[in-house]
Amino acid sequence: MEVSITDAWKKVVDNLTLSVGQGAVNLWFTGVKPVSLNESVFLISVPTKFYSDWIEKNQQFNIEQNLKEIYSKDIKLEYKIEKDISDEMTKVPTIPIHNDTPVPSIIKDQLNPKLTFDRFIVGNSNRFASGCAEAVTKNPGKQFNPLFIYGGVGLGKTHLMHAIGNELKKNFPNFRILYVTCEKFVSDFIEAIRFPDKMPAFKNKYRNLDCLLIDDIQFLTKNAGRSQEEFFNIFNTLKDSGKQIVIASDRPQDKLEVEERLVSRFKWGNTVDIQKPDLETRIAILKKKAEEEGFSVPEDVILFIASQIKSNIRELEGTLLRVTSFIKFTNTPFTLDAVKTILKDIVVPEENVQITIDKIQKVVAEEYHLTVKDLKVKKRTNQLAMPRQIAMYLARSLTDMSTTAIGDTFGGRDHTTVMHAYNKIAKKVKDDAWFAAEINKIIKLIKEDN
């Protein structure tokens, strides 16, 4: 009597446990199920393509050899990948792209061309949000309008916003698209109020769009009155004209401190949230980052970092860059033991650590023989600039605070200053192993200072 596919697969997994260990089996095979055996093809179901790619690369030969022993014939392993959310979207005919002469634009779209859907890692924590975002680019203004995306800082909301804008530019070359932070919107509006001759240009910029992507809408809570009134009017103008609106926030609509009529409108379309990435997604993010940076990182190192850094993608990627930088510039063998030594001072169970902006500023100031007040003053001397940028980098890497909120804690600096500091320090960490070690030491002090 032929062995059932369930019994056969159990035997395969048991054999794999002996060869690769229980941890690897729990990670890669818990969600895998046998589907059918059709002549010489053994079909298994995997949660995502990421699973099938890993199994095919690392264990397919071993699995097929096990199946061959069980069934006494050559067996080919094939995969059934669970349906992605984008396949389940309501089918709406794609709007045709007209071949008219491109419309001159008086605005810069502010999109980062590197932030695309291809570079966005999809996992269980963000699958629905990603699927809805892609659906928007096929039928702007027709499906999910507005699209409201919320989730903690560092989880990918801004990436999705830019990906939507970049995909729309590709699909609809004539579209007028604008990505803007809420802080920039409020700043533009205040400027238009101060100088009334600029108001027509402001209204033309925001009301004559095919797609408005507005990030950090929670910032509007600090600017009641005319700013909310103006955004309400812009929202209505675009929505009534069938133009696409995408809004990102660090909290759901009901938690925003805006007028009830705005909350109501934010709920008109579709609301999606992004959760903290699960282990599978964190592994995929690290693999993608390593590939982009040209690093060859051992699988056990990827798994170790992913299992230690759980809540913040920026800290996850930053940890990888610090490790690879140290390995590269010190010619240290790239082994798991080496990485554990490199990270031993900063890898601490998350539940035991409470990291605040005050703690970061205090530790950085002490490390550079300054006061916390020095980090907040408007002076730009070299003695103050680097420590201040390091503190901003660590605040963005280690906390869930937005760049706007971080800027407020450094003497009222705007979010662009924080982003500049973060990018500058991140590059220095990547290029300078000794500087990376200095950052690791500061992180250790921050986590110890409880």
PDB file of N, CA and C in Angstrom, residues 323-398:
ATOM      1  N   VAL A 323      27.578  45.640  11.283  1.00  0.00           N
ATOM      2  CA  VAL A 323      28.287  44.358  11.291  1.00  0.00           C
ATOM      3  C   VAL A 323      29.150  44.223  10.039  1.00  0.00           C
ATOM      4  N   THR A 324      28.565  44.439   8.878  1.00  0.00           N
ATOM      5  CA  THR A 324      29.308  44.255   7.627  1.00  0.00           C
ATOM      6  C   THR A 324      30.449  45.246   7.503  1.00  0.00           C
ATOM      7  N   SER A 325      30.225  46.463   8.019  1.00  0.00           N
ATOM      8  CA  SER A 325      31.305  47.454   7.994  1.00  0.00           C
ATOM      9  C   SER A 325      32.483  46.998   8.844  1.00  0.00           C
ATOM     10  N   PHE A 326      32.188  46.509  10.039  1.00  0.00           N
ATOM     11  CA  PHE A 326      33.259  46.041  10.934  1.00  0.00           C
ATOM     12  C   PHE A 326      33.998  44.859  10.301  1.00  0.00           C
ATOM     13  N   ILE A 327      33.249  43.911   9.752  1.00  0.00           N
ATOM     14  CA  ILE A 327      33.861  42.730   9.127  1.00  0.00           C
ATOM     15  C   ILE A 327      34.766  43.147   7.962  1.00  0.00           C
ATOM     16  N   LYS A 328      34.256  44.069   7.158  1.00  0.00           N
ATOM     17  CA  LYS A 328      34.984  44.492   5.953  1.00  0.00           C
ATOM     18  C   LYS A 328      36.303  45.184   6.291  1.00  0.00           C
ATOM     19  N   PHE A 329      36.268  46.088   7.249  1.00  0.00           N
ATOM     20  CA  PHE A 329      37.442  46.915   7.498  1.00  0.00           C
ATOM     21  C   PHE A 329      38.424  46.302   8.484  1.00  0.00           C
ATOM     22  N   THR A 330      38.034  45.241   9.148  1.00  0.00           N
ATOM     23  CA  THR A 330      38.961  44.599  10.089  1.00  0.00           C
ATOM     24  C   THR A 330      39.388  43.220   9.621  1.00  0.00           C
ATOM     25  N   ASN A 331      38.855  42.783   8.458  1.00  0.00           N
ATOM     26  CA  ASN A 331      39.162  41.459   7.913  1.00  0.00           C
ATOM     27  C   ASN A 331      38.838  40.343   8.905  1.00  0.00           C
ATOM     28  N   THR A 332      37.817  40.583   9.728  1.00  0.00           N
ATOM     29  CA  THR A 332      37.371  39.547  10.666  1.00  0.00           C
ATOM     30  C   THR A 332      36.611  38.467   9.902  1.00  0.00           C
ATOM     31  N   PRO A 333      36.829  37.183  10.188  1.00  0.00           N
ATOM     32  CA  PRO A 333      36.050  36.123   9.523  1.00  0.00           C
ATOM     33  C   PRO A 333      34.551  36.330   9.765  1.00  0.00           C
ATOM     34  N   PHE A 334      33.771  36.196   8.708  1.00  0.00           N
ATOM     35  CA  PHE A 334      32.329  36.459   8.799  1.00  0.00           C
ATOM     36  C   PHE A 334      31.629  35.209   9.325  1.00  0.00           C
ATOM     37  N   THR A 335      31.705  35.038  10.631  1.00  0.00           N
ATOM     38  CA  THR A 335      31.073  33.880  11.266  1.00  0.00           C
ATOM     39  C   THR A 335      30.050  34.356  12.277  1.00  0.00           C
ATOM     40  N   LEU A 336      29.176  33.446  12.681  1.00  0.00           N
ATOM     41  CA  LEU A 336      28.161  33.793  13.670  1.00  0.00           C
ATOM     42  C   LEU A 336      28.811  34.174  14.992  1.00  0.00           C
ATOM     43  N   ASP A 337      29.849  33.463  15.394  1.00  0.00           N
ATOM     44  CA  ASP A 337      30.527  33.783  16.652  1.00  0.00           C
ATOM     45  C   ASP A 337      31.114  35.192  16.621  1.00  0.00           C
ATOM     46  N   ALA A 338      31.678  35.560  15.463  1.00  0.00           N
ATOM     47  CA  ALA A 338      32.241  36.902  15.334  1.00  0.00           C
ATOM     48  C   ALA A 338      31.152  37.955  15.454  1.00  0.00           C
ATOM     49  N   VAL A 339      30.028  37.710  14.819  1.00  0.00           N
ATOM     50  CA  VAL A 339      28.919  38.672  14.853  1.00  0.00           C
ATOM     51  C   VAL A 339      28.355  38.796  16.262  1.00  0.00           C
ATOM     52  N   LYS A 340      28.242  37.679  16.961  1.00  0.00           N
ATOM     53  CA  LYS A 340      27.762  37.737  18.345  1.00  0.00           C
ATOM     54  C   LYS A 340      28.703  38.569  19.205  1.00  0.00           C
ATOM     55  N   THR A 341      29.991  38.476  18.929  1.00  0.00           N
ATOM     56  CA  THR A 341      30.963  39.279  19.682  1.00  0.00           C
ATOM     57  C   THR A 341      30.818  40.754  19.348  1.00  0.00           C
ATOM     58  N   ILE A 342      30.655  41.048  18.058  1.00  0.00           N
ATOM     59  CA  ILE A 342      30.488  42.437  17.619  1.00  0.00           C
ATOM     60  C   ILE A 342      29.256  43.069  18.245  1.00  0.00           C
ATOM     61  N   LEU A 343      28.173  42.299  18.343  1.00  0.00           N
ATOM     62  CA  LEU A 343      26.893  42.836  18.801  1.00  0.00           C
ATOM     63  C   LEU A 343      26.605  42.557  20.274  1.00  0.00           C
ATOM     64  N   LYS A 344      27.540  41.956  20.979  1.00  0.00           N
ATOM     65  CA  LYS A 344      27.243  41.529  22.355  1.00  0.00           C
ATOM     66  C   LYS A 344      26.876  42.701  23.250  1.00  0.00           C
ATOM     67  N   ASP A 345      27.365  43.887  22.918  1.00  0.00           N
ATOM     68  CA  ASP A 345      27.099  45.033  23.771  1.00  0.00           C
ATOM     69  C   ASP A 345      25.762  45.713  23.467  1.00  0.00           C
ATOM     70  N   ILE A 346      25.169  45.424  22.293  1.00  0.00           N
ATOM     71  CA  ILE A 346      23.932  46.128  21.939  1.00  0.00           C
ATOM     72  C   ILE A 346      22.734  45.214  21.813  1.00  0.00           C
ATOM     73  N   VAL A 347      22.954  43.907  21.757  1.00  0.00           N
ATOM     74  CA  VAL A 347      21.839  42.976  21.672  1.00  0.00           C
ATOM     75  C   VAL A 347      21.352  42.679  23.078  1.00  0.00           C
ATOM     76  N   VAL A 348      20.230  43.286  23.417  1.00  0.00           N
ATOM     77  CA  VAL A 348      19.639  43.128  24.741  1.00  0.00           C
ATOM     78  C   VAL A 348      18.167  42.823  24.535  1.00  0.00           C
ATOM     79  N   PRO A 349      17.588  41.889  25.310  1.00  0.00           N
ATOM     80  CA  PRO A 349      16.158  41.599  25.159  1.00  0.00           C
ATOM     81  C   PRO A 349      15.334  42.884  25.207  1.00  0.00           C
ATOM     82  N   GLU A 350      14.471  43.060  24.194  1.00  0.00           N
ATOM     83  CA  GLU A 350      13.729  44.314  24.059  1.00  0.00           C
ATOM     84  C   GLU A 350      12.867  44.637  25.269  1.00  0.00           C
ATOM     85  N   GLU A 351      12.307  43.600  25.888  1.00  0.00           N
ATOM     86  CA  GLU A 351      11.396  43.874  26.994  1.00  0.00           C
ATOM     87  C   GLU A 351      12.118  44.492  28.189  1.00  0.00           C
ATOM     88  N   ASN A 352      13.451  44.387  28.226  1.00  0.00           N
ATOM     89  CA  ASN A 352      14.214  44.933  29.346  1.00  0.00           C
ATOM     90  C   ASN A 352      14.711  46.354  29.074  1.00  0.00           C
ATOM     91  N   VAL A 353      14.412  46.900  27.918  1.00  0.00           N
ATOM     92  CA  VAL A 353      14.976  48.182  27.529  1.00  0.00           C
ATOM     93  C   VAL A 353      13.870  49.205  27.263  1.00  0.00           C
ATOM     94  N   GLN A 354      13.994  50.361  27.893  1.00  0.00           N
ATOM     95  CA  GLN A 354      13.094  51.478  27.632  1.00  0.00           C
ATOM     96  C   GLN A 354      13.945  52.622  27.099  1.00  0.00           C
ATOM     97  N   ILE A 355      13.909  52.843  25.798  1.00  0.00           N
ATOM     98  CA  ILE A 355      14.747  53.867  25.179  1.00  0.00           C
ATOM     99  C   ILE A 355      13.909  55.108  24.902  1.00  0.00           C
ATOM    100  N   THR A 356      14.357  56.225  25.425  1.00  0.00           N
ATOM    101  CA  THR A 356      13.666  57.499  25.215  1.00  0.00           C
ATOM    102  C   THR A 356      14.621  58.497  24.572  1.00  0.00           C
ATOM    103  N   ILE A 357      14.060  59.556  24.028  1.00  0.00           N
ATOM    104  CA  ILE A 357      14.883  60.597  23.416  1.00  0.00           C
ATOM    105  C   ILE A 357      15.733  61.294  24.479  1.00  0.00           C
ATOM    106  N   ASP A 358      15.182  61.439  25.693  1.00  0.00           N
ATOM    107  CA  ASP A 358      15.952  62.068  26.773  1.00  0.00           C
ATOM    108  C   ASP A 358      17.192  61.246  27.108  1.00  0.00           C
ATOM    109  N   LYS A 359      17.021  59.917  27.128  1.00  0.00           N
ATOM    110  CA  LYS A 359      18.147  59.038  27.438  1.00  0.00           C
ATOM    111  C   LYS A 359      19.218  59.125  26.351  1.00  0.00           C
ATOM    112  N   ILE A 360      18.790  59.143  25.107  1.00  0.00           N
ATOM    113  CA  ILE A 360      19.737  59.248  23.992  1.00  0.00           C
ATOM    114  C   ILE A 360      20.519  60.547  24.078  1.00  0.00           C
ATOM    115  N   GLN A 361      19.819  61.653  24.281  1.00  0.00           N
ATOM    116  CA  GLN A 361      20.495  62.953  24.360  1.00  0.00           C
ATOM    117  C   GLN A 361      21.459  63.003  25.537  1.00  0.00           C
ATOM    118  N   LYS A 362      21.050  62.440  26.661  1.00  0.00           N
ATOM    119  CA  LYS A 362      21.900  62.448  27.865  1.00  0.00           C
ATOM    120  C   LYS A 362      23.191  61.665  27.629  1.00  0.00           C
ATOM    121  N   VAL A 363      23.067  60.445  27.062  1.00  0.00           N
ATOM    122  CA  VAL A 363      24.244  59.605  26.850  1.00  0.00           C
ATOM    123  C   VAL A 363      25.179  60.224  25.812  1.00  0.00           C
ATOM    124  N   VAL A 364      24.629  60.710  24.706  1.00  0.00           N
ATOM    125  CA  VAL A 364      25.465  61.311  23.659  1.00  0.00           C
ATOM    126  C   VAL A 364      26.175  62.554  24.189  1.00  0.00           C
ATOM    127  N   ALA A 365      25.451  63.380  24.925  1.00  0.00           N
ATOM    128  CA  ALA A 365      26.062  64.593  25.480  1.00  0.00           C
ATOM    129  C   ALA A 365      27.222  64.233  26.407  1.00  0.00           C
ATOM    130  N   GLU A 366      27.024  63.244  27.278  1.00  0.00           N
ATOM    131  CA  GLU A 366      28.097  62.846  28.192  1.00  0.00           C
ATOM    132  C   GLU A 366      29.287  62.263  27.443  1.00  0.00           C
ATOM    133  N   GLU A 367      28.998  61.490  26.398  1.00  0.00           N
ATOM    134  CA  GLU A 367      30.071  60.859  25.629  1.00  0.00           C
ATOM    135  C   GLU A 367      30.971  61.893  24.971  1.00  0.00           C
ATOM    136  N   TYR A 368      30.395  63.046  24.582  1.00  0.00           N
ATOM    137  CA  TYR A 368      31.170  64.074  23.884  1.00  0.00           C
ATOM    138  C   TYR A 368      31.422  65.293  24.771  1.00  0.00           C
ATOM    139  N   HIS A 369      31.275  65.105  26.092  1.00  0.00           N
ATOM    140  CA  HIS A 369      31.592  66.153  27.068  1.00  0.00           C
ATOM    141  C   HIS A 369      30.806  67.433  26.788  1.00  0.00           C
ATOM    142  N   LEU A 370      29.527  67.256  26.518  1.00  0.00           N
ATOM    143  CA  LEU A 370      28.625  68.379  26.280  1.00  0.00           C
ATOM    144  C   LEU A 370      27.468  68.293  27.262  1.00  0.00           C
ATOM    145  N   THR A 371      26.586  69.279  27.182  1.00  0.00           N
ATOM    146  CA  THR A 371      25.333  69.218  27.935  1.00  0.00           C
ATOM    147  C   THR A 371      24.199  68.937  26.952  1.00  0.00           C
ATOM    148  N   VAL A 372      23.085  68.463  27.488  1.00  0.00           N
ATOM    149  CA  VAL A 372      21.918  68.240  26.621  1.00  0.00           C
ATOM    150  C   VAL A 372      21.492  69.549  25.972  1.00  0.00           C
ATOM    151  N   LYS A 373      21.645  70.640  26.699  1.00  0.00           N
ATOM    152  CA  LYS A 373      21.291  71.956  26.155  1.00  0.00           C
ATOM    153  C   LYS A 373      22.123  72.275  24.912  1.00  0.00           C
ATOM    154  N   ASP A 374      23.403  71.849  24.929  1.00  0.00           N
ATOM    155  CA  ASP A 374      24.278  72.088  23.764  1.00  0.00           C
ATOM    156  C   ASP A 374      23.712  71.445  22.499  1.00  0.00           C
ATOM    157  N   LEU A 375      23.067  70.273  22.654  1.00  0.00           N
ATOM    158  CA  LEU A 375      22.528  69.566  21.493  1.00  0.00           C
ATOM    159  C   LEU A 375      21.310  70.263  20.902  1.00  0.00           C
ATOM    160  N   LYS A 376      20.720  71.172  21.674  1.00  0.00           N
ATOM    161  CA  LYS A 376      19.468  71.808  21.246  1.00  0.00           C
ATOM    162  C   LYS A 376      19.637  73.239  20.759  1.00  0.00           C
ATOM    163  N   VAL A 377      20.794  73.845  21.031  1.00  0.00           N
ATOM    164  CA  VAL A 377      20.990  75.239  20.625  1.00  0.00           C
ATOM    165  C   VAL A 377      21.155  75.333  19.117  1.00  0.00           C
ATOM    166  N   LYS A 378      21.012  76.539  18.598  1.00  0.00           N
ATOM    167  CA  LYS A 378      21.054  76.754  17.151  1.00  0.00           C
ATOM    168  C   LYS A 378      22.477  76.829  16.594  1.00  0.00           C
ATOM    169  N   LYS A 379      23.493  76.806  17.450  1.00  0.00           N
ATOM    170  CA  LYS A 379      24.864  76.893  16.967  1.00  0.00           C
ATOM    171  C   LYS A 379      25.201  75.721  16.062  1.00  0.00           C
ATOM    172  N   ARG A 380      26.059  75.974  15.049  1.00  0.00           N
ATOM    173  CA  ARG A 380      26.433  74.928  14.095  1.00  0.00           C
ATOM    174  C   ARG A 380      27.938  74.669  14.091  1.00  0.00           C
ATOM    175  N   THR A 381      28.583  74.819  15.207  1.00  0.00           N
ATOM    176  CA  THR A 381      30.019  74.568  15.259  1.00  0.00           C
ATOM    177  C   THR A 381      30.292  73.081  15.073  1.00  0.00           C
ATOM    178  N   ASN A 382      31.493  72.760  14.591  1.00  0.00           N
ATOM    179  CA  ASN A 382      31.854  71.350  14.375  1.00  0.00           C
ATOM    180  C   ASN A 382      31.803  70.557  15.676  1.00  0.00           C
ATOM    181  N   GLN A 383      32.123  71.230  16.801  1.00  0.00           N
ATOM    182  CA  GLN A 383      32.120  70.555  18.087  1.00  0.00           C
ATOM    183  C   GLN A 383      30.723  70.053  18.448  1.00  0.00           C
ATOM    184  N   LEU A 384      29.689  70.771  17.989  1.00  0.00           N
ATOM    185  CA  LEU A 384      28.312  70.418  18.330  1.00  0.00           C
ATOM    186  C   LEU A 384      27.610  69.642  17.223  1.00  0.00           C
ATOM    187  N   ALA A 385      27.980  69.909  15.971  1.00  0.00           N
ATOM    188  CA  ALA A 385      27.227  69.361  14.841  1.00  0.00           C
ATOM    189  C   ALA A 385      27.240  67.835  14.808  1.00  0.00           C
ATOM    190  N   MET A 386      28.423  67.236  14.937  1.00  0.00           N
ATOM    191  CA  MET A 386      28.505  65.779  14.841  1.00  0.00           C
ATOM    192  C   MET A 386      27.766  65.070  15.978  1.00  0.00           C
ATOM    193  N   PRO A 387      27.984  65.445  17.250  1.00  0.00           N
ATOM    194  CA  PRO A 387      27.216  64.795  18.325  1.00  0.00           C
ATOM    195  C   PRO A 387      25.708  64.959  18.143  1.00  0.00           C
ATOM    196  N   ARG A 388      25.291  66.143  17.701  1.00  0.00           N
ATOM    197  CA  ARG A 388      23.856  66.370  17.481  1.00  0.00           C
ATOM    198  C   ARG A 388      23.327  65.443  16.393  1.00  0.00           C
ATOM    199  N   GLN A 389      24.087  65.287  15.313  1.00  0.00           N
ATOM    200  CA  GLN A 389      23.657  64.403  14.224  1.00  0.00           C
ATOM    201  C   GLN A 389      23.628  62.946  14.673  1.00  0.00           C
ATOM    202  N   ILE A 390      24.587  62.557  15.503  1.00  0.00           N
ATOM    203  CA  ILE A 390      24.597  61.193  16.041  1.00  0.00           C
ATOM    204  C   ILE A 390      23.358  60.960  16.899  1.00  0.00           C
ATOM    205  N   ALA A 391      23.028  61.919  17.732  1.00  0.00           N
ATOM    206  CA  ALA A 391      21.852  61.786  18.594  1.00  0.00           C
ATOM    207  C   ALA A 391      20.576  61.687  17.754  1.00  0.00           C
ATOM    208  N   MET A 392      20.491  62.478  16.693  1.00  0.00           N
ATOM    209  CA  MET A 392      19.319  62.408  15.811  1.00  0.00           C
ATOM    210  C   MET A 392      19.253  61.048  15.116  1.00  0.00           C
ATOM    211  N   TYR A 393      20.396  60.567  14.664  1.00  0.00           N
ATOM    212  CA  TYR A 393      20.461  59.250  14.011  1.00  0.00           C
ATOM    213  C   TYR A 393      19.976  58.155  14.960  1.00  0.00           C
ATOM    214  N   LEU A 394      20.457  58.186  16.186  1.00  0.00           N
ATOM    215  CA  LEU A 394      20.069  57.168  17.154  1.00  0.00           C
ATOM    216  C   LEU A 394      18.601  57.304  17.545  1.00  0.00           C
ATOM    217  N   ALA A 395      18.106  58.521  17.627  1.00  0.00           N
ATOM    218  CA  ALA A 395      16.689  58.722  17.946  1.00  0.00           C
ATOM    219  C   ALA A 395      15.804  58.115  16.874  1.00  0.00           C
ATOM    220  N   ARG A 396      16.198  58.287  15.633  1.00  0.00           N
ATOM    221  CA  ARG A 396      15.394  57.730  14.539  1.00  0.00           C
ATOM    222  C   ARG A 396      15.554  56.219  14.449  1.00  0.00           C
ATOM    223  N   SER A 397      16.726  55.700  14.802  1.00  0.00           N
ATOM    224  CA  SER A 397      16.993  54.268  14.709  1.00  0.00           C
ATOM    225  C   SER A 397      16.385  53.480  15.864  1.00  0.00           C
ATOM    226  N   LEU A 398      16.387  54.064  17.052  1.00  0.00           N
ATOM    227  CA  LEU A 398      16.060  53.300  18.251  1.00  0.00           C
ATOM    228  C   LEU A 398      14.697  53.614  18.857  1.00  0.00           C
TER     229      LEU A 398
END
